[in-house]
Amino acid sequence: MKHHEVIVIGAGVAGIYQIKRLADLGVDATVLEAGGDLGGTWQWNRYPGARFDSESYTYGYSFSRELLDEWHWKERFSGQPENLRYLSHVADKFGLRRHMQFNCRVEAAHYDDAQNLWRLRTVDGRTGEGRALTCRFLILTLGLLSIPTLPRLEGMASFKGQSFHTFDWPHEPVEMAGKRVAVIGTGATGIQVIGEIADKVGELTVFQRRPNWSAPLNNGPISDAEMADIRRRYDEIFATCARTPGGFEHEPDRRGFHEATREERLALWDRLYDEPGFGIWLANFREIFTDEAANAEFSEYIADRIRRRVKDPKVAEKLIPRDHGFGVQRVPLETRYFEAYNRSNVQLVDISETPIVCVTETGLRTTERDHEFDIIVYATGFDAITGAFDRIDIQGVGGEKLVTKWRTTISTFLGMMIHGFPNMLMPAGPQSGSASTNYPRGIETGVNWCTDLLEYMSARGYTRAEATAGAEKRWTDHVTTLYAMMLMRKAKSWFTGYNSNVAGHEQGTVRYLVYNGGAPKYVNTINAVAAKGYEGVVLSADRGLAPTGSQPTAVA
Ligand code: NA7
């Protein structure tokens, strides 16, 4: 049985940075990755149009000046192939691949209280003893959106053409020219795919259950001169990201919505609509997120924009969401999305009116009629945030199953630790600062905090860290309270734990999965916890033995 001091599960954006920190410290650590290579999201999502909605230069890692100086982001919102090249470059540059094991899916992780270690079982080609690994610390960097979910439709296996979830888009090129293509789903992914392929396929039929509010990405190239300027400004750029709630360059407009005149509001919105990125969402008036009237007025502004871009008024009305306001779900950014519906080869099927009944050998049957296709693309989303945790049999003290603990209520301490699951860390876990922010900015924060905790423990001879039940309750209550202030609590989206394809998550009962206090508050809170000797975490040494020169104490 192989033992490591630390095992990291997942070699995506978070796992790569986590192993870099551990390797720098000389810790005996390894990354276990289910996929055949590193990159996580950017390894899997190869669908046409897959790209950042974050400015590329705010998505890259900030930890190495040399890396920042040598990498040239070619587009303001870089596409999947380039993003994967970047992550691969990072791994190669810092010699991280030698710490990674691919095609290595972990099926179980059980905490052994007597030995104070984690026992892992993998389901790769290994047999017998080789499948079992142990570690002192388990770090879960599983990804927020790494478990794709398919509709539960009869006949899916009988379809004779090609069909796949966008997450499992084939590695080899998919011939689309002249083909009849169906896309089911109009979330951030569907909206990217549809905009990209509308003019490349024979016929495109979009099956929309609920429309999403979306706004232009306004992508463009980054010239050598611009990149040189960005490099000069990196410190400033990251400082801006650190002080904004979303971890982006986009800062909320500090004027009060109700104090600004209608003309001032329109001037802001006209400007933001034409600017690149999430400004339209995050540089808007803050009341958009909390005030029904402000949100309704802005939503109507965006609805008018849709009406201006979509020629057929009936189609335009179908593309305007009615069940939620702008920005209370994750806002997809689009490129030529609305214009796609002006094309004669693109058709919108409103499946809230005529639901899909089943998949046939030749296509899709709705309550209205049969549609024939060569390719069916399922852009139907993910078992978000907790899905990847649920798929590993994680058992803590006394064999308590995490999936059971979280069945009714998600509860964590700072989104990074769980009571009853000692030495298990989640740099970007549920209720952490990552999910609702520019992901890599949140990840660096989380990884640094977890790594600092390990260093703190090592320096003092502690070998066991467990969040107290009280600290976990206080954090979870805090996360819940923050939801109460946000209009997003009313929307059925992955931010609230809704997924029609996952048993138990289809009701729309709110699950408190993301921290909504903003990046600066999150960072201040977790830093304060660390500064107080990890208040809320019980630190101890194995079997109660105090390390020399330091008295392990429960820090309440
Ligand atoms: P999302 O945002 O969860 O969107 C999934 C879409 O698929 C959404 O339009 C759903 O409609 C639709 N859907 C899901 N299941 C079905 C079934 N069974 N039938 C019809 N339509 C369905 O996932 P994405 O992949 O687009 O985006 C995820 C994140 O990736 C995104 O937020 C970015 O951060 C990156 P619904 O709204 O549920 O009616």
Short mmCIF file of C-alpha atoms in Angstrom, two decimals, residues 103-512:
data_model
loop_
_atom_site.label_atom_id
_atom_site.label_comp_id
_atom_site.label_asym_id
_atom_site.label_seq_id
_atom_site.Cartn_x
_atom_site.Cartn_y
_atom_site.Cartn_z
CA ASN A 103 -6.75 7.64 -15.44
CA CYS A 104 -6.98 7.17 -11.72
CA ARG A 105 -10.51 7.57 -10.44
CA VAL A 106 -10.97 7.51 -6.69
CA GLU A 107 -14.08 5.57 -5.69
CA ALA A 108 -13.70 5.67 -1.92
CA ALA A 109 -11.94 7.70 0.76
CA HIS A 110 -12.38 6.53 4.34
CA TYR A 111 -10.92 8.20 7.39
CA ASP A 112 -9.23 5.79 9.76
CA ASP A 113 -9.60 7.34 13.20
CA ALA A 114 -7.23 4.96 14.96
CA GLN A 115 -4.38 5.65 12.58
CA ASN A 116 -5.36 9.25 11.73
CA LEU A 117 -5.07 8.70 8.02
CA TRP A 118 -7.23 8.51 4.95
CA ARG A 119 -7.58 5.22 3.08
CA LEU A 120 -8.35 5.59 -0.61
CA ARG A 121 -9.49 3.07 -3.17
CA THR A 122 -9.12 3.72 -6.89
CA VAL A 123 -10.81 2.20 -9.91
CA ASP A 124 -8.10 2.27 -12.54
CA GLY A 125 -6.16 -0.56 -14.11
CA ARG A 126 -4.44 -1.38 -10.83
CA THR A 127 -5.38 -4.45 -8.92
CA GLY A 128 -5.11 -5.67 -5.35
CA GLU A 129 -2.82 -3.67 -3.12
CA GLY A 130 -2.07 -1.15 -5.87
CA ARG A 131 -5.62 0.14 -5.78
CA ALA A 132 -5.27 1.22 -2.19
CA LEU A 133 -3.48 4.35 -1.09
CA THR A 134 -3.23 6.13 2.21
CA CYS A 135 -2.48 9.70 3.14
CA ARG A 136 -2.45 11.96 6.16
CA PHE A 137 -4.18 14.85 4.40
CA LEU A 138 -6.75 14.62 1.66
CA ILE A 139 -7.25 17.66 -0.54
CA LEU A 140 -10.30 17.66 -2.79
CA THR A 141 -10.03 19.79 -5.90
CA LEU A 142 -12.85 18.04 -7.73
CA GLY A 143 -14.22 20.93 -9.76
CA LEU A 144 -17.55 22.69 -9.37
CA LEU A 145 -18.95 21.57 -12.70
CA SER A 146 -17.30 18.25 -13.40
CA ILE A 147 -20.25 15.84 -13.35
CA PRO A 148 -22.35 16.32 -16.50
CA THR A 149 -26.04 15.44 -16.29
CA LEU A 150 -28.21 14.13 -19.10
CA PRO A 151 -31.98 14.34 -19.37
CA ARG A 152 -33.87 11.29 -18.21
CA LEU A 153 -35.51 10.56 -21.55
CA GLU A 154 -36.66 7.26 -22.92
CA GLY A 155 -34.85 5.98 -25.98
CA MET A 156 -31.58 7.89 -25.60
CA ALA A 157 -29.52 4.80 -26.31
CA SER A 158 -31.53 3.97 -29.42
CA PHE A 159 -30.53 7.09 -31.37
CA LYS A 160 -28.60 6.00 -34.46
CA GLY A 161 -26.77 9.27 -35.08
CA GLN A 162 -24.06 10.87 -32.92
CA SER A 163 -25.06 12.23 -29.53
CA PHE A 164 -23.06 13.53 -26.60
CA HIS A 165 -23.10 15.88 -23.65
CA THR A 166 -21.06 19.02 -24.33
CA PHE A 167 -18.69 18.02 -21.48
CA ASP A 168 -17.93 14.77 -23.35
CA TRP A 169 -17.51 16.39 -26.77
CA PRO A 170 -15.34 13.98 -28.79
CA HIS A 171 -11.61 14.66 -29.04
CA GLU A 172 -11.65 13.94 -32.76
CA PRO A 173 -13.29 16.61 -34.97
CA VAL A 174 -17.07 16.28 -35.33
CA GLU A 175 -18.12 16.82 -38.94
CA MET A 176 -21.04 19.25 -38.76
CA ALA A 177 -21.20 20.79 -42.21
CA GLY A 178 -24.52 19.97 -43.85
CA LYS A 179 -25.71 18.04 -40.79
CA ARG A 180 -29.04 18.34 -38.97
CA VAL A 181 -28.07 19.21 -35.42
CA ALA A 182 -30.17 19.47 -32.26
CA VAL A 183 -28.98 21.38 -29.19
CA ILE A 184 -30.92 20.76 -25.96
CA GLY A 185 -30.30 23.39 -23.30
CA THR A 186 -29.73 27.13 -23.34
CA GLY A 187 -27.46 27.74 -20.35
CA ALA A 188 -23.98 29.26 -20.64
CA THR A 189 -22.81 26.22 -22.60
CA GLY A 190 -25.73 25.95 -25.02
CA ILE A 191 -25.49 29.66 -25.72
CA GLN A 192 -21.79 29.36 -26.58
CA VAL A 193 -22.34 26.33 -28.83
CA ILE A 194 -25.35 27.77 -30.66
CA GLY A 195 -23.61 31.07 -31.46
CA GLU A 196 -20.59 29.20 -32.76
CA ILE A 197 -22.16 26.49 -34.91
CA ALA A 198 -25.26 28.21 -36.35
CA ASP A 199 -23.49 29.15 -39.57
CA LYS A 200 -21.49 25.92 -39.81
CA VAL A 201 -24.21 23.26 -39.73
CA GLY A 202 -26.90 22.32 -42.23
CA GLU A 203 -29.85 22.83 -39.89
CA LEU A 204 -29.82 23.71 -36.23
CA THR A 205 -32.79 23.15 -33.93
CA VAL A 206 -32.57 24.54 -30.42
CA PHE A 207 -34.72 22.91 -27.74
CA GLN A 208 -35.27 25.52 -25.07
CA ARG A 209 -37.08 24.85 -21.82
CA ARG A 210 -36.37 28.17 -20.10
CA PRO A 211 -34.47 31.05 -21.71
CA ASN A 212 -31.53 32.64 -19.91
CA TRP A 213 -30.65 36.30 -19.74
CA SER A 214 -27.43 36.83 -21.64
CA ALA A 215 -25.41 39.73 -22.99
CA PRO A 216 -22.58 40.17 -25.49
CA LEU A 217 -19.12 38.89 -24.66
CA ASN A 218 -17.53 41.44 -27.03
CA ASN A 219 -14.42 39.33 -27.51
CA GLY A 220 -11.41 40.51 -29.50
CA PRO A 221 -7.73 39.83 -30.06
CA ILE A 222 -5.02 41.05 -27.71
CA SER A 223 -2.17 42.62 -29.68
CA ASP A 224 1.49 42.45 -28.68
CA ALA A 225 1.33 46.06 -27.54
CA GLU A 226 -1.79 45.45 -25.43
CA MET A 227 -0.27 42.35 -23.91
CA ALA A 228 2.86 44.32 -23.02
CA ASP A 229 0.65 46.88 -21.30
CA ILE A 230 -1.26 44.15 -19.46
CA ARG A 231 2.05 42.70 -18.25
CA ARG A 232 3.09 46.08 -16.92
CA ARG A 233 -0.25 46.40 -15.12
CA TYR A 234 -0.55 42.88 -13.72
CA ASP A 235 -0.05 44.00 -10.10
CA GLU A 236 -2.73 46.64 -10.54
CA ILE A 237 -5.07 44.19 -12.31
CA PHE A 238 -4.80 41.57 -9.57
CA ALA A 239 -5.19 44.26 -6.91
CA THR A 240 -8.44 45.35 -8.58
CA CYS A 241 -9.65 41.74 -8.75
CA ALA A 242 -8.85 41.35 -5.05
CA ARG A 243 -11.01 44.30 -4.02
CA THR A 244 -14.07 43.51 -6.15
CA PRO A 245 -16.80 41.17 -4.93
CA GLY A 246 -16.56 38.94 -7.99
CA GLY A 247 -12.77 38.83 -8.27
CA PHE A 248 -12.94 40.53 -11.66
CA GLU A 249 -11.75 43.86 -12.99
CA HIS A 250 -15.41 44.88 -13.10
CA GLU A 251 -16.30 46.98 -10.06
CA PRO A 252 -19.91 47.66 -9.03
CA ASP A 253 -21.24 51.13 -9.74
CA ARG A 254 -21.31 52.76 -6.32
CA ARG A 255 -24.11 55.20 -7.14
CA GLY A 256 -27.45 54.19 -5.70
CA PHE A 257 -29.80 52.87 -8.38
CA HIS A 258 -32.67 54.97 -7.05
CA GLU A 259 -30.54 58.12 -6.78
CA ALA A 260 -29.42 57.93 -10.41
CA THR A 261 -31.78 59.42 -12.98
CA ARG A 262 -33.30 57.25 -15.70
CA GLU A 263 -30.95 58.93 -18.21
CA GLU A 264 -27.93 58.12 -16.03
CA ARG A 265 -29.04 54.49 -15.75
CA LEU A 266 -29.50 54.18 -19.49
CA ALA A 267 -26.13 55.80 -20.15
CA LEU A 268 -24.44 53.24 -17.89
CA TRP A 269 -26.29 50.29 -19.42
CA ASP A 270 -25.64 51.40 -23.01
CA ARG A 271 -21.96 51.66 -22.23
CA LEU A 272 -21.76 48.31 -20.38
CA TYR A 273 -23.68 46.44 -23.08
CA ASP A 274 -21.00 47.31 -25.62
CA GLU A 275 -18.06 46.64 -23.31
CA PRO A 276 -16.29 43.27 -23.10
CA GLY A 277 -17.12 40.79 -20.38
CA PHE A 278 -19.18 40.67 -17.24
CA GLY A 279 -19.39 44.46 -16.74
CA ILE A 280 -23.08 44.37 -17.65
CA TRP A 281 -23.61 42.10 -14.64
CA LEU A 282 -20.91 43.07 -12.17
CA ALA A 283 -20.21 46.75 -12.91
CA ASN A 284 -23.92 47.51 -12.72
CA PHE A 285 -25.83 49.07 -9.83
CA ARG A 286 -25.62 46.79 -6.81
CA GLU A 287 -29.40 46.88 -6.37
CA ILE A 288 -29.72 44.69 -9.48
CA PHE A 289 -28.96 41.75 -7.20
CA THR A 290 -31.20 42.64 -4.29
CA ASP A 291 -34.00 45.01 -5.28
CA GLU A 292 -36.96 43.67 -7.27
CA ALA A 293 -37.83 47.03 -8.84
CA ALA A 294 -34.25 47.78 -9.90
CA ASN A 295 -33.86 44.30 -11.27
CA ALA A 296 -37.15 44.49 -13.18
CA GLU A 297 -36.23 47.79 -14.80
CA PHE A 298 -32.85 46.53 -15.90
CA SER A 299 -34.30 43.21 -17.11
CA GLU A 300 -36.71 45.18 -19.29
CA TYR A 301 -33.76 47.08 -20.74
CA ILE A 302 -32.09 43.80 -21.72
CA ALA A 303 -35.40 42.45 -23.07
CA ASP A 304 -35.53 45.44 -25.42
CA ARG A 305 -32.01 44.69 -26.57
CA ILE A 306 -33.13 41.15 -27.42
CA ARG A 307 -36.14 42.50 -29.33
CA ARG A 308 -33.82 44.75 -31.32
CA ARG A 309 -31.53 41.88 -32.27
CA VAL A 310 -34.03 39.15 -33.10
CA LYS A 311 -36.04 39.87 -36.24
CA ASP A 312 -39.06 37.63 -35.61
CA PRO A 313 -40.95 39.22 -32.68
CA LYS A 314 -42.48 35.88 -31.66
CA VAL A 315 -39.03 34.27 -31.41
CA ALA A 316 -37.69 37.32 -29.57
CA GLU A 317 -40.42 37.01 -26.93
CA LYS A 318 -39.59 33.32 -26.47
CA LEU A 319 -35.95 34.23 -25.83
CA ILE A 320 -36.86 36.63 -23.02
CA PRO A 321 -36.94 34.98 -19.57
CA ARG A 322 -40.17 35.44 -17.61
CA ASP A 323 -39.47 33.39 -14.49
CA HIS A 324 -36.42 35.28 -13.22
CA GLY A 325 -34.72 38.63 -13.58
CA PHE A 326 -31.36 39.44 -15.13
CA GLY A 327 -28.33 38.30 -13.18
CA VAL A 328 -30.00 36.17 -10.57
CA GLN A 329 -28.71 33.12 -12.38
CA ARG A 330 -25.21 32.86 -13.81
CA VAL A 331 -25.25 35.20 -16.83
CA PRO A 332 -24.04 33.52 -20.02
CA LEU A 333 -22.05 35.81 -22.29
CA GLU A 334 -22.74 35.33 -25.98
CA THR A 335 -21.29 35.88 -29.41
CA ARG A 336 -23.83 36.17 -32.27
CA TYR A 337 -26.29 34.14 -30.16
CA PHE A 338 -29.41 36.17 -30.80
CA GLU A 339 -28.48 36.72 -34.45
CA ALA A 340 -28.37 32.92 -34.88
CA TYR A 341 -32.18 32.95 -34.68
CA ASN A 342 -32.34 35.31 -37.68
CA ARG A 343 -30.84 32.59 -39.88
CA SER A 344 -33.11 30.50 -42.06
CA ASN A 345 -31.36 27.26 -41.01
CA VAL A 346 -31.99 27.83 -37.27
CA GLN A 347 -35.22 26.94 -35.51
CA LEU A 348 -36.26 27.42 -31.89
CA VAL A 349 -38.50 24.80 -30.28
CA ASP A 350 -40.08 25.90 -27.03
CA ILE A 351 -40.22 22.70 -25.03
CA SER A 352 -42.02 24.39 -22.18
CA GLU A 353 -44.99 24.34 -24.60
CA THR A 354 -44.23 21.11 -26.47
CA PRO A 355 -42.01 18.97 -24.22
CA ILE A 356 -39.67 16.31 -25.53
CA VAL A 357 -41.40 12.97 -25.11
CA CYS A 358 -38.55 10.65 -26.03
CA VAL A 359 -35.51 10.12 -28.19
CA THR A 360 -36.18 8.00 -31.28
CA GLU A 361 -33.77 6.15 -33.54
CA THR A 362 -33.78 9.15 -35.85
CA GLY A 363 -34.17 12.11 -33.57
CA LEU A 364 -36.44 13.67 -30.97
CA ARG A 365 -40.18 13.39 -30.48
CA THR A 366 -42.01 16.29 -28.87
CA THR A 367 -45.67 16.37 -27.96
CA GLU A 368 -46.12 18.14 -31.29
CA ARG A 369 -44.10 16.10 -33.79
CA ASP A 370 -40.99 14.10 -34.67
CA HIS A 371 -37.73 15.90 -35.55
CA GLU A 372 -34.96 14.09 -37.43
CA PHE A 373 -31.29 14.69 -36.65
CA ASP A 374 -27.79 13.51 -37.44
CA ILE A 375 -26.37 14.87 -34.19
CA ILE A 376 -27.94 15.55 -30.80
CA VAL A 377 -25.97 17.80 -28.45
CA TYR A 378 -26.97 17.70 -24.79
CA ALA A 379 -26.02 21.07 -23.27
CA THR A 380 -27.96 20.11 -20.19
CA GLY A 381 -25.63 21.18 -17.40
CA PHE A 382 -24.06 19.59 -14.35
CA ASP A 383 -24.70 18.05 -10.97
CA ALA A 384 -23.07 21.23 -9.76
CA ILE A 385 -20.74 21.81 -6.83
CA THR A 386 -21.56 18.75 -4.73
CA GLY A 387 -21.95 16.21 -7.58
CA ALA A 388 -18.28 15.23 -7.67
CA PHE A 389 -18.23 14.80 -3.88
CA ASP A 390 -21.33 12.60 -3.99
CA ARG A 391 -19.68 10.24 -6.45
CA ILE A 392 -16.86 9.32 -4.10
CA ASP A 393 -17.73 7.21 -1.08
CA ILE A 394 -16.31 9.66 1.45
CA GLN A 395 -16.56 8.50 5.05
CA GLY A 396 -15.32 10.43 8.06
CA VAL A 397 -15.10 9.74 11.77
CA GLY A 398 -17.11 6.67 12.77
CA GLY A 399 -17.89 5.87 9.15
CA GLU A 400 -20.16 8.90 8.69
CA LYS A 401 -20.91 9.28 5.00
CA LEU A 402 -20.53 12.75 3.53
CA VAL A 403 -23.33 12.13 1.06
CA THR A 404 -25.65 11.42 4.00
CA LYS A 405 -24.48 14.41 6.01
CA TRP A 406 -25.15 16.68 3.03
CA ARG A 407 -28.43 15.06 1.96
CA THR A 408 -30.62 17.62 3.68
CA THR A 409 -28.23 20.50 4.38
CA ILE A 410 -24.87 21.38 2.90
CA SER A 411 -22.68 22.47 5.79
CA THR A 412 -19.01 23.37 5.87
CA PHE A 413 -16.57 25.56 7.73
CA LEU A 414 -15.45 28.34 5.36
CA GLY A 415 -16.29 26.03 2.45
CA MET A 416 -12.94 24.33 3.09
CA MET A 417 -13.40 21.96 6.03
CA ILE A 418 -16.13 19.72 7.39
CA HIS A 419 -16.79 18.67 10.98
CA GLY A 420 -16.37 14.90 11.28
CA PHE A 421 -13.97 14.75 8.32
CA PRO A 422 -10.56 15.57 9.81
CA ASN A 423 -7.62 16.45 7.58
CA MET A 424 -9.88 16.76 4.56
CA LEU A 425 -9.52 20.11 2.85
CA MET A 426 -11.47 21.66 -0.02
CA PRO A 427 -9.71 24.75 -1.40
CA ALA A 428 -12.70 25.43 -3.65
CA GLY A 429 -15.46 23.55 -1.89
CA PRO A 430 -19.18 24.22 -1.56
CA GLN A 431 -19.77 27.47 0.36
CA SER A 432 -16.21 28.64 -0.31
CA GLY A 433 -15.32 31.88 -2.03
CA SER A 434 -14.63 30.27 -5.40
CA ALA A 435 -17.96 29.35 -6.93
CA SER A 436 -19.38 32.84 -7.17
CA THR A 437 -16.16 34.56 -8.19
CA ASN A 438 -13.63 34.59 -11.01
CA TYR A 439 -12.68 31.00 -10.32
CA PRO A 440 -8.85 31.06 -10.36
CA ARG A 441 -8.75 34.12 -8.12
CA GLY A 442 -10.86 32.25 -5.58
CA ILE A 443 -8.83 29.10 -6.07
CA GLU A 444 -5.53 30.78 -5.30
CA THR A 445 -7.04 32.12 -2.09
CA GLY A 446 -8.35 28.71 -1.07
CA VAL A 447 -5.21 26.78 -1.97
CA ASN A 448 -3.03 29.28 -0.11
CA TRP A 449 -5.20 29.06 3.01
CA CYS A 450 -5.18 25.26 3.01
CA THR A 451 -1.44 25.12 2.38
CA ASP A 452 -0.77 27.66 5.13
CA LEU A 453 -2.79 25.49 7.51
CA LEU A 454 -0.60 22.49 6.66
CA GLU A 455 2.53 24.55 7.20
CA TYR A 456 1.20 25.85 10.51
CA MET A 457 0.46 22.32 11.67
CA SER A 458 3.78 20.96 10.54
CA ALA A 459 5.69 23.71 12.31
CA ARG A 460 3.90 22.92 15.58
CA GLY A 461 3.78 19.16 15.37
CA TYR A 462 0.03 18.92 14.83
CA THR A 463 -1.17 16.05 12.71
CA ARG A 464 -4.93 16.34 12.91
CA ALA A 465 -7.23 19.24 12.06
CA GLU A 466 -10.98 19.16 12.38
CA ALA A 467 -13.50 21.98 12.21
CA THR A 468 -15.74 22.15 15.26
CA ALA A 469 -19.47 21.54 14.89
CA GLY A 470 -20.10 25.04 16.23
CA ALA A 471 -17.81 26.75 13.73
CA GLU A 472 -19.40 24.80 10.90
CA LYS A 473 -22.88 25.79 12.03
CA ARG A 474 -21.93 29.46 12.31
CA TRP A 475 -20.47 29.48 8.78
CA THR A 476 -23.40 27.65 7.25
CA ASP A 477 -25.86 29.99 8.99
CA HIS A 478 -23.87 32.93 7.64
CA VAL A 479 -23.95 31.53 4.08
CA THR A 480 -27.70 30.96 4.44
CA THR A 481 -28.29 34.49 5.72
CA LEU A 482 -26.46 35.94 2.74
CA TYR A 483 -28.80 34.07 0.38
CA ALA A 484 -31.76 35.73 2.10
CA MET A 485 -30.55 39.11 0.84
CA MET A 486 -30.13 38.01 -2.76
CA LEU A 487 -32.80 37.73 -5.45
CA MET A 488 -30.89 34.70 -6.73
CA ARG A 489 -32.45 32.61 -3.95
CA LYS A 490 -35.68 32.66 -5.96
CA ALA A 491 -34.18 31.32 -9.18
CA LYS A 492 -33.97 27.69 -10.15
CA SER A 493 -30.33 27.38 -11.16
CA TRP A 494 -27.16 25.60 -10.18
CA PHE A 495 -26.41 28.48 -7.77
CA THR A 496 -29.39 27.28 -5.75
CA GLY A 497 -28.78 23.59 -6.28
CA TYR A 498 -31.54 22.98 -8.83
CA ASN A 499 -31.12 20.28 -11.47
CA SER A 500 -34.11 18.61 -13.11
CA ASN A 501 -32.01 15.58 -14.06
CA VAL A 502 -30.79 14.64 -10.59
CA ALA A 503 -33.11 12.84 -8.19
CA GLY A 504 -33.71 15.00 -5.16
CA HIS A 505 -32.53 18.22 -6.81
CA GLU A 506 -35.43 18.76 -9.20
CA GLN A 507 -37.81 20.37 -6.75
CA GLY A 508 -35.99 23.66 -6.60
CA THR A 509 -35.63 23.56 -2.80
CA VAL A 510 -32.74 25.94 -2.20
CA ARG A 511 -29.40 24.35 -1.37
CA TYR A 512 -26.92 26.83 0.07
#
